[in-house]
């Protein structure tokens, strides 16, 4: 029982550090081909504003399926302008169901670059977690039909041209149904 307590605390810490409360530069990646610009350098927020979260939509989450047969698999990495890939080796990834609550996180924090208030504790009951292998490959099994944000982080330093290592957060929306297997290229181009 004591080990479960430590695992839960670790999962909560990973979630909190993996995107809900820090800033990231958004750079066009292979998944969208569009040129997106950020108004603040990587690692900085636009200002000290902390965006309040909407009320946790209990009914919306209650309607989500709790079991399923779909698989979401892929590879997490960052790549430079020359196509060299740096894989997220043994990193934690999670699936967050797309709801009004997670859409706010995606638009305000991931895309917008703002800090947000801490997530409601009830959210953790609806997340699925996995880890990548040394080649950056990952898989989520037993996924209920629906739409999710697949979220992970690659730590990159000198191989990415940074003097100090940086955590580069990557998120992508994916939809699965039935017992299908969906492949996700969870990559982002860096300067």
PDB file of N, CA and C in Angstrom, residues 45-128:
ATOM      1  N   UNK A  45       7.820  32.978 -19.809  1.00  0.00           N
ATOM      2  CA  UNK A  45       6.389  33.145 -20.013  1.00  0.00           C
ATOM      3  C   UNK A  45       6.151  34.500 -20.643  1.00  0.00           C
ATOM      4  N   UNK A  46       4.952  34.692 -21.179  1.00  0.00           N
ATOM      5  CA  UNK A  46       4.622  35.979 -21.782  1.00  0.00           C
ATOM      6  C   UNK A  46       4.611  37.069 -20.723  1.00  0.00           C
ATOM      7  N   UNK A  47       4.169  36.755 -19.547  1.00  0.00           N
ATOM      8  CA  UNK A  47       4.185  37.648 -18.396  1.00  0.00           C
ATOM      9  C   UNK A  47       3.966  36.789 -17.155  1.00  0.00           C
ATOM     10  N   UNK A  48       3.712  37.419 -16.025  1.00  0.00           N
ATOM     11  CA  UNK A  48       3.533  36.661 -14.788  1.00  0.00           C
ATOM     12  C   UNK A  48       2.095  36.212 -14.572  1.00  0.00           C
ATOM     13  N   UNK A  49       1.256  36.395 -15.564  1.00  0.00           N
ATOM     14  CA  UNK A  49      -0.143  36.024 -15.452  1.00  0.00           C
ATOM     15  C   UNK A  49      -0.300  34.518 -15.266  1.00  0.00           C
ATOM     16  N   UNK A  50      -1.114  34.139 -14.301  1.00  0.00           N
ATOM     17  CA  UNK A  50      -1.478  32.736 -14.111  1.00  0.00           C
ATOM     18  C   UNK A  50      -2.949  32.632 -14.491  1.00  0.00           C
ATOM     19  N   UNK A  51      -3.217  31.831 -15.508  1.00  0.00           N
ATOM     20  CA  UNK A  51      -4.574  31.688 -16.019  1.00  0.00           C
ATOM     21  C   UNK A  51      -5.379  30.774 -15.095  1.00  0.00           C
ATOM     22  N   UNK A  52      -6.535  31.236 -14.629  1.00  0.00           N
ATOM     23  CA  UNK A  52      -7.377  30.345 -13.821  1.00  0.00           C
ATOM     24  C   UNK A  52      -7.990  29.263 -14.709  1.00  0.00           C
ATOM     25  N   UNK A  53      -8.128  28.080 -14.173  1.00  0.00           N
ATOM     26  CA  UNK A  53      -8.754  26.986 -14.911  1.00  0.00           C
ATOM     27  C   UNK A  53     -10.265  27.098 -14.798  1.00  0.00           C
ATOM     28  N   UNK A  54     -10.933  26.580 -15.821  1.00  0.00           N
ATOM     29  CA  UNK A  54     -12.391  26.514 -15.738  1.00  0.00           C
ATOM     30  C   UNK A  54     -12.748  25.486 -14.661  1.00  0.00           C
ATOM     31  N   UNK A  55     -13.988  25.522 -14.208  1.00  0.00           N
ATOM     32  CA  UNK A  55     -14.435  24.532 -13.219  1.00  0.00           C
ATOM     33  C   UNK A  55     -14.326  23.136 -13.827  1.00  0.00           C
ATOM     34  N   UNK A  56     -13.904  22.186 -13.015  1.00  0.00           N
ATOM     35  CA  UNK A  56     -13.760  20.815 -13.497  1.00  0.00           C
ATOM     36  C   UNK A  56     -15.128  20.283 -13.917  1.00  0.00           C
ATOM     37  N   UNK A  57     -15.277  19.890 -15.189  1.00  0.00           N
ATOM     38  CA  UNK A  57     -16.584  19.451 -15.690  1.00  0.00           C
ATOM     39  C   UNK A  57     -16.870  17.990 -15.346  1.00  0.00           C
ATOM     40  N   UNK A  58     -17.326  17.750 -14.122  1.00  0.00           N
ATOM     41  CA  UNK A  58     -17.552  16.381 -13.634  1.00  0.00           C
ATOM     42  C   UNK A  58     -18.409  15.545 -14.569  1.00  0.00           C
ATOM     43  N   UNK A  59     -19.498  16.112 -15.038  1.00  0.00           N
ATOM     44  CA  UNK A  59     -20.420  15.349 -15.885  1.00  0.00           C
ATOM     45  C   UNK A  59     -19.768  14.967 -17.210  1.00  0.00           C
ATOM     46  N   UNK A  60     -18.990  15.872 -17.767  1.00  0.00           N
ATOM     47  CA  UNK A  60     -18.293  15.583 -19.030  1.00  0.00           C
ATOM     48  C   UNK A  60     -17.319  14.411 -18.857  1.00  0.00           C
ATOM     49  N   UNK A  61     -16.611  14.377 -17.742  1.00  0.00           N
ATOM     50  CA  UNK A  61     -15.667  13.284 -17.477  1.00  0.00           C
ATOM     51  C   UNK A  61     -16.399  11.989 -17.132  1.00  0.00           C
ATOM     52  N   UNK A  62     -17.514  12.088 -16.428  1.00  0.00           N
ATOM     53  CA  UNK A  62     -18.276  10.901 -16.062  1.00  0.00           C
ATOM     54  C   UNK A  62     -18.764  10.134 -17.293  1.00  0.00           C
ATOM     55  N   UNK A  63     -19.010  10.859 -18.378  1.00  0.00           N
ATOM     56  CA  UNK A  63     -19.500  10.234 -19.615  1.00  0.00           C
ATOM     57  C   UNK A  63     -18.392   9.506 -20.399  1.00  0.00           C
ATOM     58  N   UNK A  64     -17.142   9.707 -20.039  1.00  0.00           N
ATOM     59  CA  UNK A  64     -16.040   9.057 -20.760  1.00  0.00           C
ATOM     60  C   UNK A  64     -16.005   7.563 -20.466  1.00  0.00           C
ATOM     61  N   UNK A  65     -15.707   6.763 -21.480  1.00  0.00           N
ATOM     62  CA  UNK A  65     -15.549   5.314 -21.281  1.00  0.00           C
ATOM     63  C   UNK A  65     -14.317   5.052 -20.432  1.00  0.00           C
ATOM     64  N   UNK A  66     -14.409   4.027 -19.622  1.00  0.00           N
ATOM     65  CA  UNK A  66     -13.283   3.690 -18.744  1.00  0.00           C
ATOM     66  C   UNK A  66     -12.447   2.536 -19.285  1.00  0.00           C
ATOM     67  N   UNK A  67     -12.975   1.788 -20.244  1.00  0.00           N
ATOM     68  CA  UNK A  67     -12.211   0.674 -20.802  1.00  0.00           C
ATOM     69  C   UNK A  67     -12.366   0.656 -22.315  1.00  0.00           C
ATOM     70  N   UNK A  68     -11.387   0.048 -22.965  1.00  0.00           N
ATOM     71  CA  UNK A  68     -11.421  -0.017 -24.416  1.00  0.00           C
ATOM     72  C   UNK A  68     -10.399  -1.010 -24.935  1.00  0.00           C
ATOM     73  N   UNK A  69     -10.328  -1.112 -26.261  1.00  0.00           N
ATOM     74  CA  UNK A  69      -9.427  -2.076 -26.897  1.00  0.00           C
ATOM     75  C   UNK A  69      -8.484  -1.439 -27.912  1.00  0.00           C
ATOM     76  N   UNK A  70      -8.483  -0.127 -28.027  1.00  0.00           N
ATOM     77  CA  UNK A  70      -7.627   0.542 -29.011  1.00  0.00           C
ATOM     78  C   UNK A  70      -6.198   0.647 -28.488  1.00  0.00           C
ATOM     79  N   UNK A  71      -5.284   0.871 -29.421  1.00  0.00           N
ATOM     80  CA  UNK A  71      -3.866   1.068 -29.103  1.00  0.00           C
ATOM     81  C   UNK A  71      -3.400   2.348 -29.768  1.00  0.00           C
ATOM     82  N   UNK A  72      -2.659   3.138 -29.025  1.00  0.00           N
ATOM     83  CA  UNK A  72      -1.992   4.316 -29.588  1.00  0.00           C
ATOM     84  C   UNK A  72      -0.504   4.090 -29.389  1.00  0.00           C
ATOM     85  N   UNK A  73       0.246   4.076 -30.501  1.00  0.00           N
ATOM     86  CA  UNK A  73       1.683   3.847 -30.409  1.00  0.00           C
ATOM     87  C   UNK A  73       2.400   4.861 -31.271  1.00  0.00           C
ATOM     88  N   UNK A  74       3.683   5.013 -31.025  1.00  0.00           N
ATOM     89  CA  UNK A  74       4.449   5.959 -31.820  1.00  0.00           C
ATOM     90  C   UNK A  74       5.856   6.130 -31.301  1.00  0.00           C
ATOM     91  N   UNK A  75       6.429   7.266 -31.667  1.00  0.00           N
ATOM     92  CA  UNK A  75       7.801   7.594 -31.294  1.00  0.00           C
ATOM     93  C   UNK A  75       7.855   9.065 -30.933  1.00  0.00           C
ATOM     94  N   UNK A  76       8.570   9.403 -29.870  1.00  0.00           N
ATOM     95  CA  UNK A  76       8.707  10.789 -29.440  1.00  0.00           C
ATOM     96  C   UNK A  76      10.126  11.257 -29.723  1.00  0.00           C
ATOM     97  N   UNK A  77      10.233  12.469 -30.303  1.00  0.00           N
ATOM     98  CA  UNK A  77      11.550  12.997 -30.661  1.00  0.00           C
ATOM     99  C   UNK A  77      11.457  14.488 -30.974  1.00  0.00           C
ATOM    100  N   UNK A  78      12.629  15.120 -31.013  1.00  0.00           N
ATOM    101  CA  UNK A  78      12.772  16.448 -31.592  1.00  0.00           C
ATOM    102  C   UNK A  78      13.744  16.295 -32.750  1.00  0.00           C
ATOM    103  N   UNK A  79      13.645  17.166 -33.744  1.00  0.00           N
ATOM    104  CA  UNK A  79      14.573  17.101 -34.875  1.00  0.00           C
ATOM    105  C   UNK A  79      15.045  18.497 -35.229  1.00  0.00           C
ATOM    106  N   UNK A  80      16.273  18.561 -35.762  1.00  0.00           N
ATOM    107  CA  UNK A  80      16.812  19.855 -36.173  1.00  0.00           C
ATOM    108  C   UNK A  80      16.442  20.123 -37.628  1.00  0.00           C
ATOM    109  N   UNK A  81      16.884  21.256 -38.142  1.00  0.00           N
ATOM    110  CA  UNK A  81      16.549  21.664 -39.510  1.00  0.00           C
ATOM    111  C   UNK A  81      17.083  20.694 -40.559  1.00  0.00           C
ATOM    112  N   UNK A  82      18.078  19.883 -40.192  1.00  0.00           N
ATOM    113  CA  UNK A  82      18.670  18.924 -41.128  1.00  0.00           C
ATOM    114  C   UNK A  82      18.037  17.539 -41.028  1.00  0.00           C
ATOM    115  N   UNK A  83      17.051  17.413 -40.157  1.00  0.00           N
ATOM    116  CA  UNK A  83      16.342  16.143 -40.020  1.00  0.00           C
ATOM    117  C   UNK A  83      16.936  15.186 -39.002  1.00  0.00           C
ATOM    118  N   UNK A  84      18.001  15.607 -38.300  1.00  0.00           N
ATOM    119  CA  UNK A  84      18.599  14.758 -37.263  1.00  0.00           C
ATOM    120  C   UNK A  84      17.605  14.664 -36.094  1.00  0.00           C
ATOM    121  N   UNK A  85      17.296  13.434 -35.685  1.00  0.00           N
ATOM    122  CA  UNK A  85      16.318  13.216 -34.614  1.00  0.00           C
ATOM    123  C   UNK A  85      17.010  12.876 -33.302  1.00  0.00           C
ATOM    124  N   UNK A  86      16.535  13.499 -32.240  1.00  0.00           N
ATOM    125  CA  UNK A  86      16.955  13.187 -30.881  1.00  0.00           C
ATOM    126  C   UNK A  86      15.723  12.602 -30.211  1.00  0.00           C
ATOM    127  N   UNK A  87      15.792  11.309 -29.884  1.00  0.00           N
ATOM    128  CA  UNK A  87      14.631  10.600 -29.354  1.00  0.00           C
ATOM    129  C   UNK A  87      14.475  10.814 -27.852  1.00  0.00           C
ATOM    130  N   UNK A  88      13.240  10.821 -27.418  1.00  0.00           N
ATOM    131  CA  UNK A  88      12.922  10.898 -25.994  1.00  0.00           C
ATOM    132  C   UNK A  88      13.104   9.517 -25.394  1.00  0.00           C
ATOM    133  N   UNK A  89      14.260   9.273 -24.841  1.00  0.00           N
ATOM    134  CA  UNK A  89      14.605   7.953 -24.297  1.00  0.00           C
ATOM    135  C   UNK A  89      14.070   7.801 -22.886  1.00  0.00           C
ATOM    136  N   UNK A  90      13.264   6.785 -22.695  1.00  0.00           N
ATOM    137  CA  UNK A  90      12.716   6.445 -21.387  1.00  0.00           C
ATOM    138  C   UNK A  90      12.065   7.648 -20.704  1.00  0.00           C
ATOM    139  N   UNK A  91      11.202   8.325 -21.464  1.00  0.00           N
ATOM    140  CA  UNK A  91      10.468   9.463 -20.912  1.00  0.00           C
ATOM    141  C   UNK A  91       9.027   9.059 -20.627  1.00  0.00           C
ATOM    142  N   UNK A  92       8.407   9.753 -19.721  1.00  0.00           N
ATOM    143  CA  UNK A  92       7.025   9.502 -19.334  1.00  0.00           C
ATOM    144  C   UNK A  92       6.109  10.214 -20.324  1.00  0.00           C
ATOM    145  N   UNK A  93       5.085   9.525 -20.787  1.00  0.00           N
ATOM    146  CA  UNK A  93       4.076  10.110 -21.661  1.00  0.00           C
ATOM    147  C   UNK A  93       2.708   9.862 -21.046  1.00  0.00           C
ATOM    148  N   UNK A  94       1.746  10.695 -21.415  1.00  0.00           N
ATOM    149  CA  UNK A  94       0.405  10.439 -20.930  1.00  0.00           C
ATOM    150  C   UNK A  94      -0.643  10.812 -21.962  1.00  0.00           C
ATOM    151  N   UNK A  95      -1.793  10.180 -21.820  1.00  0.00           N
ATOM    152  CA  UNK A  95      -2.970  10.450 -22.636  1.00  0.00           C
ATOM    153  C   UNK A  95      -3.947  11.243 -21.782  1.00  0.00           C
ATOM    154  N   UNK A  96      -4.382  12.359 -22.320  1.00  0.00           N
ATOM    155  CA  UNK A  96      -5.331  13.209 -21.624  1.00  0.00           C
ATOM    156  C   UNK A  96      -6.568  13.308 -22.513  1.00  0.00           C
ATOM    157  N   UNK A  97      -7.730  12.833 -22.089  1.00  0.00           N
ATOM    158  CA  UNK A  97      -8.926  12.916 -22.930  1.00  0.00           C
ATOM    159  C   UNK A  97      -9.228  14.368 -23.320  1.00  0.00           C
ATOM    160  N   UNK A  98      -9.641  14.583 -24.554  1.00  0.00           N
ATOM    161  CA  UNK A  98      -9.997  15.928 -24.997  1.00  0.00           C
ATOM    162  C   UNK A  98     -11.383  16.253 -24.441  1.00  0.00           C
ATOM    163  N   UNK A  99     -11.402  17.250 -23.582  1.00  0.00           N
ATOM    164  CA  UNK A  99     -12.623  17.755 -22.950  1.00  0.00           C
ATOM    165  C   UNK A  99     -12.522  19.274 -22.941  1.00  0.00           C
ATOM    166  N   UNK A 100     -13.528  19.948 -22.462  1.00  0.00           N
ATOM    167  CA  UNK A 100     -13.429  21.408 -22.345  1.00  0.00           C
ATOM    168  C   UNK A 100     -12.288  21.785 -21.402  1.00  0.00           C
ATOM    169  N   UNK A 101     -12.033  20.953 -20.400  1.00  0.00           N
ATOM    170  CA  UNK A 101     -10.980  21.214 -19.420  1.00  0.00           C
ATOM    171  C   UNK A 101      -9.594  21.091 -20.055  1.00  0.00           C
ATOM    172  N   UNK A 102      -9.362  20.011 -20.816  1.00  0.00           N
ATOM    173  CA  UNK A 102      -8.051  19.825 -21.436  1.00  0.00           C
ATOM    174  C   UNK A 102      -7.859  20.748 -22.641  1.00  0.00           C
ATOM    175  N   UNK A 103      -8.948  21.128 -23.312  1.00  0.00           N
ATOM    176  CA  UNK A 103      -8.838  22.081 -24.421  1.00  0.00           C
ATOM    177  C   UNK A 103      -8.334  23.428 -23.907  1.00  0.00           C
ATOM    178  N   UNK A 104      -8.769  23.814 -22.710  1.00  0.00           N
ATOM    179  CA  UNK A 104      -8.279  25.064 -22.138  1.00  0.00           C
ATOM    180  C   UNK A 104      -6.777  24.968 -21.895  1.00  0.00           C
ATOM    181  N   UNK A 105      -6.303  23.849 -21.327  1.00  0.00           N
ATOM    182  CA  UNK A 105      -4.863  23.665 -21.119  1.00  0.00           C
ATOM    183  C   UNK A 105      -4.125  23.761 -22.451  1.00  0.00           C
ATOM    184  N   UNK A 106      -4.637  23.065 -23.485  1.00  0.00           N
ATOM    185  CA  UNK A 106      -3.961  23.035 -24.780  1.00  0.00           C
ATOM    186  C   UNK A 106      -3.848  24.442 -25.375  1.00  0.00           C
ATOM    187  N   UNK A 107      -4.931  25.203 -25.348  1.00  0.00           N
ATOM    188  CA  UNK A 107      -4.886  26.530 -25.967  1.00  0.00           C
ATOM    189  C   UNK A 107      -4.149  27.559 -25.118  1.00  0.00           C
ATOM    190  N   UNK A 108      -4.351  27.550 -23.819  1.00  0.00           N
ATOM    191  CA  UNK A 108      -3.739  28.569 -22.956  1.00  0.00           C
ATOM    192  C   UNK A 108      -2.282  28.272 -22.596  1.00  0.00           C
ATOM    193  N   UNK A 109      -1.976  27.024 -22.278  1.00  0.00           N
ATOM    194  CA  UNK A 109      -0.635  26.672 -21.814  1.00  0.00           C
ATOM    195  C   UNK A 109       0.246  26.167 -22.952  1.00  0.00           C
ATOM    196  N   UNK A 110      -0.178  25.106 -23.626  1.00  0.00           N
ATOM    197  CA  UNK A 110       0.674  24.520 -24.664  1.00  0.00           C
ATOM    198  C   UNK A 110       0.859  25.463 -25.854  1.00  0.00           C
ATOM    199  N   UNK A 111      -0.212  25.992 -26.393  1.00  0.00           N
ATOM    200  CA  UNK A 111      -0.110  26.895 -27.534  1.00  0.00           C
ATOM    201  C   UNK A 111       0.169  28.331 -27.087  1.00  0.00           C
ATOM    202  N   UNK A 112      -0.582  28.804 -26.092  1.00  0.00           N
ATOM    203  CA  UNK A 112      -0.483  30.207 -25.681  1.00  0.00           C
ATOM    204  C   UNK A 112       0.732  30.557 -24.849  1.00  0.00           C
ATOM    205  N   UNK A 113       1.277  29.574 -24.129  1.00  0.00           N
ATOM    206  CA  UNK A 113       2.482  29.832 -23.353  1.00  0.00           C
ATOM    207  C   UNK A 113       2.275  30.427 -21.982  1.00  0.00           C
ATOM    208  N   UNK A 114       1.059  30.374 -21.463  1.00  0.00           N
ATOM    209  CA  UNK A 114       0.803  30.926 -20.143  1.00  0.00           C
ATOM    210  C   UNK A 114       0.872  29.853 -19.066  1.00  0.00           C
ATOM    211  N   UNK A 115       1.216  30.290 -17.863  1.00  0.00           N
ATOM    212  CA  UNK A 115       1.131  29.402 -16.707  1.00  0.00           C
ATOM    213  C   UNK A 115      -0.339  29.260 -16.361  1.00  0.00           C
ATOM    214  N   UNK A 116      -0.668  28.105 -15.780  1.00  0.00           N
ATOM    215  CA  UNK A 116      -2.048  27.885 -15.361  1.00  0.00           C
ATOM    216  C   UNK A 116      -2.076  27.447 -13.905  1.00  0.00           C
ATOM    217  N   UNK A 117      -3.228  27.644 -13.284  1.00  0.00           N
ATOM    218  CA  UNK A 117      -3.417  27.132 -11.929  1.00  0.00           C
ATOM    219  C   UNK A 117      -3.258  25.621 -11.957  1.00  0.00           C
ATOM    220  N   UNK A 118      -2.998  25.037 -10.806  1.00  0.00           N
ATOM    221  CA  UNK A 118      -2.866  23.588 -10.721  1.00  0.00           C
ATOM    222  C   UNK A 118      -4.148  22.912 -11.183  1.00  0.00           C
ATOM    223  N   UNK A 119      -3.962  21.740 -11.781  1.00  0.00           N
ATOM    224  CA  UNK A 119      -5.107  20.968 -12.271  1.00  0.00           C
ATOM    225  C   UNK A 119      -5.886  20.377 -11.102  1.00  0.00           C
ATOM    226  N   UNK A 120      -7.175  20.206 -11.301  1.00  0.00           N
ATOM    227  CA  UNK A 120      -8.029  19.558 -10.319  1.00  0.00           C
ATOM    228  C   UNK A 120      -7.551  18.119 -10.122  1.00  0.00           C
ATOM    229  N   UNK A 121      -7.482  17.662  -8.895  1.00  0.00           N
ATOM    230  CA  UNK A 121      -7.002  16.308  -8.585  1.00  0.00           C
ATOM    231  C   UNK A 121      -7.804  15.216  -9.269  1.00  0.00           C
ATOM    232  N   UNK A 122      -9.062  15.468  -9.529  1.00  0.00           N
ATOM    233  CA  UNK A 122      -9.912  14.463 -10.164  1.00  0.00           C
ATOM    234  C   UNK A 122      -9.459  14.122 -11.583  1.00  0.00           C
ATOM    235  N   UNK A 123      -8.724  15.020 -12.225  1.00  0.00           N
ATOM    236  CA  UNK A 123      -8.246  14.768 -13.581  1.00  0.00           C
ATOM    237  C   UNK A 123      -7.394  13.504 -13.652  1.00  0.00           C
ATOM    238  N   UNK A 124      -6.597  13.242 -12.617  1.00  0.00           N
ATOM    239  CA  UNK A 124      -5.656  12.116 -12.635  1.00  0.00           C
ATOM    240  C   UNK A 124      -6.352  10.765 -12.761  1.00  0.00           C
ATOM    241  N   UNK A 125      -7.621  10.710 -12.421  1.00  0.00           N
ATOM    242  CA  UNK A 125      -8.388   9.474 -12.576  1.00  0.00           C
ATOM    243  C   UNK A 125      -8.671   9.145 -14.038  1.00  0.00           C
ATOM    244  N   UNK A 126      -8.459  10.102 -14.932  1.00  0.00           N
ATOM    245  CA  UNK A 126      -8.806   9.922 -16.341  1.00  0.00           C
ATOM    246  C   UNK A 126      -7.586   9.907 -17.271  1.00  0.00           C
ATOM    247  N   UNK A 127      -6.395  10.027 -16.711  1.00  0.00           N
ATOM    248  CA  UNK A 127      -5.176  10.010 -17.517  1.00  0.00           C
ATOM    249  C   UNK A 127      -4.643   8.590 -17.630  1.00  0.00           C
ATOM    250  N   UNK A 128      -4.001   8.278 -18.755  1.00  0.00           N
ATOM    251  CA  UNK A 128      -3.287   7.016 -18.931  1.00  0.00           C
ATOM    252  C   UNK A 128      -1.808   7.367 -19.078  1.00  0.00           C
TER     253      UNK A 128
END
